[in-house]
CSV table of C-alpha atoms in Angstrom, one decimal:
chain,number,residue,atom,x,y,z
A,1,MET,CA,142.3,91.6,82.9
A,2,SER,CA,142.9,93.7,86.1
A,3,ILE,CA,140.6,96.3,87.5
A,4,ASP,CA,141.6,99.9,87.1
A,5,LEU,CA,141.6,101.0,90.8
A,6,LYS,CA,141.5,104.6,89.7
A,7,LYS,CA,137.9,104.1,88.6
A,8,ILE,CA,136.7,103.3,92.1
A,9,THR,CA,134.8,106.2,93.6
A,10,LYS,CA,132.8,106.7,96.8
A,11,GLY,CA,130.0,109.1,97.8
A,12,LYS,CA,127.6,111.2,95.8
A,13,ILE,CA,128.8,112.7,92.6
A,14,ALA,CA,127.2,116.0,91.4
A,15,HIS,CA,126.1,115.7,87.8
A,16,ALA,CA,123.7,117.3,85.3
A,17,PRO,CA,120.4,115.4,85.3
A,18,ARG,CA,119.1,112.9,82.7
A,19,VAL,CA,115.4,113.6,82.4
A,20,VAL,CA,112.4,112.1,80.6
A,21,VAL,CA,109.5,114.6,80.8
A,22,TRP,CA,106.3,113.3,79.3
A,23,GLY,CA,102.6,114.2,79.1
A,24,PHE,CA,99.8,115.2,76.7
A,25,ASP,CA,99.9,117.8,74.0
A,26,GLY,CA,100.2,121.4,75.0
A,27,VAL,CA,100.8,120.9,78.7
A,28,GLY,CA,104.2,122.6,78.7
A,29,LYS,CA,106.8,120.0,78.2
A,30,THR,CA,108.8,122.0,75.7
A,31,SER,CA,108.6,125.1,77.8
A,32,PHE,CA,109.9,123.1,80.8
A,33,ALA,CA,112.9,122.0,78.8
A,34,ALA,CA,113.5,125.5,77.4
A,35,GLY,CA,114.0,126.7,81.0
A,36,ALA,CA,117.0,124.4,81.5
A,37,PRO,CA,120.6,125.8,81.4
A,38,ASP,CA,121.7,126.8,77.9
A,39,PRO,CA,119.5,124.3,76.0
A,40,PHE,CA,120.0,123.0,72.5
A,41,PHE,CA,117.0,121.4,70.9
A,42,LEU,CA,117.1,118.4,68.5
A,43,ASP,CA,113.6,119.4,67.3
A,44,ALA,CA,111.8,116.6,65.5
A,45,ASN,CA,108.4,117.8,66.5
A,46,LYS,CA,108.9,121.5,65.5
A,47,GLY,CA,107.6,122.3,68.9
A,48,SER,CA,110.4,124.7,70.1
A,49,HIS,CA,109.7,127.5,67.6
A,50,GLU,CA,107.9,129.6,70.1
A,51,GLN,CA,110.9,129.4,72.5
A,52,ASP,CA,114.0,131.5,72.5
A,53,VAL,CA,116.4,128.6,72.2
A,54,LYS,CA,119.1,127.2,70.0
A,55,ARG,CA,117.7,124.4,67.8
A,56,VAL,CA,118.1,122.3,64.7
A,57,SER,CA,114.8,121.2,63.1
A,58,ILE,CA,115.2,117.7,61.5
A,59,ASP,CA,113.1,115.6,59.1
A,60,SER,CA,114.9,112.2,59.2
A,61,TRP,CA,116.6,109.7,61.4
A,62,GLU,CA,119.9,110.3,59.6
A,63,GLU,CA,119.7,114.0,60.5
A,64,ALA,CA,118.9,113.1,64.1
A,65,LYS,CA,122.0,110.9,64.4
A,66,GLU,CA,124.2,113.5,62.7
A,67,CYS,CA,123.1,116.1,65.2
A,68,ILE,CA,123.6,113.8,68.2
A,69,ALA,CA,127.1,113.0,66.9
A,70,ALA,CA,127.9,116.8,66.6
A,71,VAL,CA,126.9,117.4,70.2
A,72,GLU,CA,128.9,114.4,71.3
A,73,VAL,CA,132.2,115.6,69.7
A,74,GLY,CA,131.6,119.2,70.8
A,75,ASP,CA,130.8,120.8,67.4
A,76,ILE,CA,127.6,122.0,68.9
A,77,SER,CA,128.0,123.6,72.3
A,78,CYS,CA,125.3,123.6,75.0
A,79,LYS,CA,124.8,122.8,78.7
A,80,THR,CA,121.5,120.9,78.1
A,81,PHE,CA,120.7,118.7,75.1
A,82,VAL,CA,117.0,118.3,74.5
A,83,LEU,CA,115.5,115.6,72.2
A,84,ASP,CA,111.9,116.8,71.3
A,85,GLU,CA,110.3,114.4,71.1
A,86,LEU,CA,110.5,110.6,71.5
A,87,THR,CA,107.3,109.6,69.6
A,88,THR,CA,108.4,111.4,66.4
A,89,LEU,CA,112.0,110.3,66.7
A,90,GLU,CA,110.9,106.7,67.0
A,91,ALA,CA,108.7,107.0,63.9
A,92,MET,CA,111.7,108.5,62.0
A,93,SER,CA,113.9,105.6,63.1
A,94,GLN,CA,111.4,103.0,62.0
A,95,ALA,CA,111.0,104.8,58.6
A,96,SER,CA,114.8,104.6,58.1
A,97,LEU,CA,115.3,101.1,59.5
A,98,PHE,CA,112.3,99.3,57.8
A,99,LYS,CA,112.2,100.8,54.3
A,100,GLY,CA,109.8,98.7,52.2
A,101,THR,CA,108.4,96.8,55.2
A,102,SER,CA,107.4,97.5,58.8
A,103,MET,CA,108.8,96.7,62.2
A,104,ALA,CA,106.2,94.0,62.7
A,105,LYS,CA,107.0,92.3,59.4
A,106,TYR,CA,110.7,92.7,59.5
A,107,GLU,CA,112.5,89.4,58.6
A,108,GLY,CA,109.3,87.4,59.2
A,109,GLY,CA,108.2,89.1,62.4
A,110,TYR,CA,108.5,87.3,65.8
A,111,GLY,CA,109.8,90.5,67.4
A,112,LYS,CA,112.9,90.7,65.2
A,113,GLY,CA,112.0,94.2,64.0
A,114,GLN,CA,111.6,95.6,67.6
A,115,ASP,CA,114.9,94.0,68.6
A,116,TYR,CA,116.6,95.6,65.6
A,117,MET,CA,115.1,99.0,66.5
A,118,VAL,CA,116.1,98.7,70.2
A,119,SER,CA,119.7,97.9,69.2
A,120,GLU,CA,119.7,101.1,67.1
A,121,TRP,CA,118.4,103.1,70.1
A,122,ARG,CA,120.9,101.5,72.4
A,123,ALA,CA,123.7,103.0,70.2
A,124,VAL,CA,121.9,106.4,70.5
A,125,LEU,CA,121.8,106.0,74.3
A,126,GLY,CA,125.5,105.3,74.3
A,127,SER,CA,126.1,108.6,72.6
A,128,LEU,CA,123.8,110.4,75.0
A,129,GLU,CA,125.7,108.8,77.9
A,130,ARG,CA,129.0,110.1,76.6
A,131,ILE,CA,127.5,113.5,76.2
A,132,TRP,CA,126.1,113.4,79.8
A,133,LYS,CA,129.5,112.3,81.1
A,134,ARG,CA,130.8,115.7,79.9
A,135,ASP,CA,128.3,117.2,82.4
A,136,ILE,CA,125.8,118.2,79.8
A,137,GLY,CA,122.2,117.6,81.0
A,138,ILE,CA,119.9,115.4,78.8
A,139,ILE,CA,116.1,116.0,78.5
A,140,ILE,CA,114.0,113.6,76.4
A,141,VAL,CA,110.5,115.0,75.8
A,142,ALA,CA,107.8,112.4,75.1
A,143,HIS,CA,104.0,112.3,74.5
A,144,ALA,CA,101.5,110.4,76.6
A,145,ALA,CA,98.9,107.8,75.6
A,146,VAL,CA,96.2,105.9,77.5
A,147,LYS,CA,96.9,102.1,77.5
A,148,HIS,CA,95.3,99.1,79.2
A,149,PHE,CA,97.4,97.4,81.8
A,150,ASP,CA,96.7,93.8,82.7
A,151,ASP,CA,97.7,93.6,86.4
A,152,PRO,CA,98.9,90.0,87.2
A,153,THR,CA,97.8,90.5,90.8
A,154,GLY,CA,94.3,91.9,90.2
A,155,PRO,CA,91.9,93.3,87.7
A,156,GLY,CA,93.3,95.2,84.7
A,157,PHE,CA,92.9,99.0,84.3
A,158,ASP,CA,93.7,101.9,82.0
A,159,ARG,CA,96.8,104.0,82.8
A,160,PHE,CA,98.9,106.8,81.2
A,161,GLU,CA,102.0,105.6,79.5
A,162,ILE,CA,104.8,107.1,77.3
A,163,ALA,CA,103.6,107.1,73.7
A,164,ALA,CA,106.4,104.8,72.3
A,165,SER,CA,106.9,101.1,71.9
A,166,GLN,CA,107.1,99.2,75.2
A,167,LYS,CA,110.8,98.2,74.9
A,168,LEU,CA,111.9,101.7,73.9
A,169,SER,CA,109.9,103.5,76.6
A,170,GLY,CA,111.2,101.0,79.2
A,171,MET,CA,114.8,101.5,78.1
A,172,MET,CA,114.4,105.3,78.4
A,173,ARG,CA,112.8,105.1,81.9
A,174,GLN,CA,115.5,102.9,83.2
A,175,TRP,CA,118.3,105.1,81.8
A,176,ALA,CA,117.0,108.4,83.1
A,177,ASP,CA,117.6,109.8,86.6
A,178,HIS,CA,114.2,111.5,86.6
A,179,VAL,CA,111.0,110.5,84.8
A,180,LEU,CA,108.5,113.3,85.2
A,181,PHE,CA,104.9,112.9,84.3
A,182,CYS,CA,103.2,116.3,83.7
A,183,ARG,CA,99.6,117.3,83.5
A,184,GLU,CA,97.1,119.9,84.4
A,185,GLU,CA,95.4,119.6,87.7
A,186,VAL,CA,91.9,118.1,87.2
A,187,VAL,CA,89.0,118.6,89.6
A,188,THR,CA,85.3,117.8,89.5
A,189,ALA,CA,82.7,120.6,89.5
A,190,GLY,CA,78.9,120.6,89.9
A,191,ASP,CA,76.2,120.7,92.6
A,192,LYS,CA,73.4,118.5,93.7
A,193,ASN,CA,71.2,119.7,90.8
A,194,ALA,CA,73.8,119.1,88.1
A,195,PRO,CA,76.0,116.1,87.2
A,196,LYS,CA,79.6,116.2,88.2
A,197,ARG,CA,82.0,117.1,85.4
A,198,ALA,CA,85.8,117.2,85.1
A,199,THR,CA,87.5,120.5,84.7
A,200,THR,CA,91.0,122.0,85.2
A,201,THR,CA,92.3,124.6,87.5
A,202,GLY,CA,94.9,125.6,85.0
A,203,VAL,CA,97.7,124.7,87.4
A,204,ARG,CA,100.3,122.3,85.8
A,205,TRP,CA,102.3,119.9,87.8
A,206,LEU,CA,105.3,117.6,87.4
A,207,TYR,CA,104.7,114.2,89.2
A,208,THR,CA,107.9,112.6,90.5
A,209,SER,CA,107.0,109.2,91.9
A,210,ARG,CA,105.3,106.2,90.4
A,211,LYS,CA,101.6,105.6,90.9
A,212,PRO,CA,99.2,103.0,89.4
A,213,ALA,CA,98.1,105.6,86.9
A,214,TYR,CA,101.5,106.6,85.5
A,215,ASP,CA,105.3,106.0,85.7
A,216,ALA,CA,107.5,108.5,87.4
A,217,LYS,CA,110.7,108.4,89.5
A,218,SER,CA,113.5,110.6,90.8
A,219,ARG,CA,116.7,108.6,91.4
A,220,GLY,CA,119.2,110.0,93.9
A,221,SER,CA,116.8,112.4,95.6
A,222,THR,CA,116.3,112.0,99.3
A,223,LEU,CA,112.7,113.0,99.6
A,224,LEU,CA,111.6,114.9,96.5
A,225,PRO,CA,107.9,116.1,96.7
A,226,ASP,CA,105.4,113.9,94.9
A,227,ARG,CA,104.6,116.9,92.7
A,228,VAL,CA,106.4,120.1,91.7
A,229,PRO,CA,105.0,123.0,89.7
A,230,LEU,CA,105.8,122.5,86.0
A,231,SER,CA,108.8,124.7,85.7
A,232,TRP,CA,112.5,123.9,85.4
A,233,LYS,CA,113.2,126.6,88.1
A,234,GLU,CA,110.9,124.8,90.5
A,235,PHE,CA,112.2,121.4,89.7
A,236,ASP,CA,115.9,122.5,90.0
A,237,ALA,CA,115.1,124.1,93.4
A,238,ALA,CA,113.4,120.9,94.6
A,239,LEU,CA,116.5,118.9,93.7
A,240,LYS,CA,118.8,121.4,95.4
A,241,ASN,CA,116.7,121.3,98.6
A,242,ASP,CA,117.8,117.7,99.1
A,243,VAL,CA,120.5,119.0,101.5
A,244,ALA,CA,117.9,120.7,103.7
A,245,ARG,CA,115.5,117.7,103.6
A,246,SER,CA,118.4,115.4,104.6
A,247,ALA,CA,119.2,117.6,107.5
A,248,ASP,CA,115.6,117.6,108.7
A,249,LEU,CA,115.4,113.9,108.5
A,250,SER,CA,118.7,113.5,110.4
A,251,SER,CA,117.5,115.8,113.1
A,252,ALA,CA,114.2,113.8,113.4
A,253,ILE,CA,116.2,110.6,113.7
A,254,ASP,CA,118.4,112.1,116.5
A,255,SER,CA,115.2,113.1,118.5
A,256,MET,CA,113.6,109.6,118.1
A,257,LEU,CA,116.9,107.8,119.1
A,258,THR,CA,117.0,110.0,122.2
A,259,GLU,CA,113.4,108.9,123.0
A,260,ILE,CA,114.2,105.2,122.4
A,261,ASN,CA,117.3,105.5,124.6
A,262,ASP,CA,118.9,102.2,123.5
A,263,GLU,CA,122.7,102.5,122.9
A,264,THR,CA,122.9,99.3,120.9
A,265,TYR,CA,120.1,100.3,118.6
A,266,THR,CA,121.4,103.8,118.3
A,267,GLY,CA,124.8,102.4,117.3
A,268,ALA,CA,123.3,100.1,114.7
A,269,VAL,CA,121.4,103.1,113.1
A,270,ARG,CA,124.5,105.3,113.1
A,271,ALA,CA,126.6,102.5,111.5
A,272,TYR,CA,123.9,102.0,108.8
A,273,LEU,CA,123.8,105.7,108.0
A,274,THR,CA,127.6,105.9,107.8
A,275,GLU,CA,127.7,103.0,105.4
A,276,TYR,CA,124.6,103.9,103.4
A,277,PRO,CA,124.0,107.6,103.7
A,278,THR,CA,121.5,107.5,100.8
A,279,GLY,CA,119.3,105.2,103.0
A,280,ILE,CA,118.3,108.0,105.3
A,281,VAL,CA,114.6,107.9,104.3
A,282,GLU,CA,114.4,104.2,105.1
A,283,ALA,CA,116.3,104.7,108.3
A,284,HIS,CA,113.9,107.4,109.4
A,285,ASN,CA,110.9,105.2,108.6
A,286,ARG,CA,112.3,102.3,110.5
A,287,VAL,CA,113.2,104.4,113.6
A,288,ALA,CA,109.7,106.1,113.5
A,289,ALA,CA,108.1,102.6,113.4
A,290,LYS,CA,110.1,101.5,116.4
A,291,VAL,CA,109.1,104.7,118.3
A,292,GLU,CA,105.5,104.1,117.5
A,293,GLU,CA,105.8,100.5,118.7
A,294,MET,CA,107.4,101.6,121.9
A,295,ARG,CA,104.7,104.2,122.6
A,296,ASN,CA,102.0,101.7,122.0
A,297,ARG,CA,103.6,99.2,124.3
A,298,ASP,CA,103.9,101.8,127.0
A,299,LYS,CA,100.2,102.6,126.7
A,300,GLY,CA,99.5,98.9,127.0
A,301,GLU,CA,98.0,98.6,123.5
């Protein structure tokens, strides 16, 4: 079978984002999704009723799949398709797939039930992928839970995780372009005469990069801030500012290369950026490290 050469592309391709936004109840996940362009909600959680959006409220996995199919073929028109939310949809899928039994007991256990459920969700992701390829954004809303993590390199600890089975949440995180953990800003209050206590400032944030306490990512972004105000408008503006951030990094690299004053090294950096333009952050960090090394050497350190 020969390769279709027409499928070969090069360079960045602008596309609507695939987003998983997750956090605890009431933090503003649904409001965030409602701010996206022309959203349509597959509302399993009945959480969009306070939002001025198009929706269908569903009560079963069969209804969910019918709705996804309608968006896929264009019977339902939108610019952003929102699945609200993952925990409830997973419960609906299990109720449909394991009638009279449970996922743990399915066909004698040994993980067969989870494998069956994951295969069902892979088919759903296939439909979502086809919807996304029509330049329709996808937002998957999910709840959070606190779970214990056994770190193979050190002591275990509790962390925030998506409230879904491990394989399903992992599949969603891998598929999405942006995994955004959202929560209220927490600070400690009290004085020397009173014990410290946790309180909130009321400010709500989207966190965009992974930390030991939670999973997050932003694929394809040059240097997205670690946190962004919990608002679709703010998130979209941060993504669009990639061009400006890239220009700033490029200018900083130029300055450092002038200071290094090594034609061979400069040529190697330029060649790398020509071949791997998305590696500008790594290139900046490496050149900055070389400048620091050179300055320390000149000081005799």
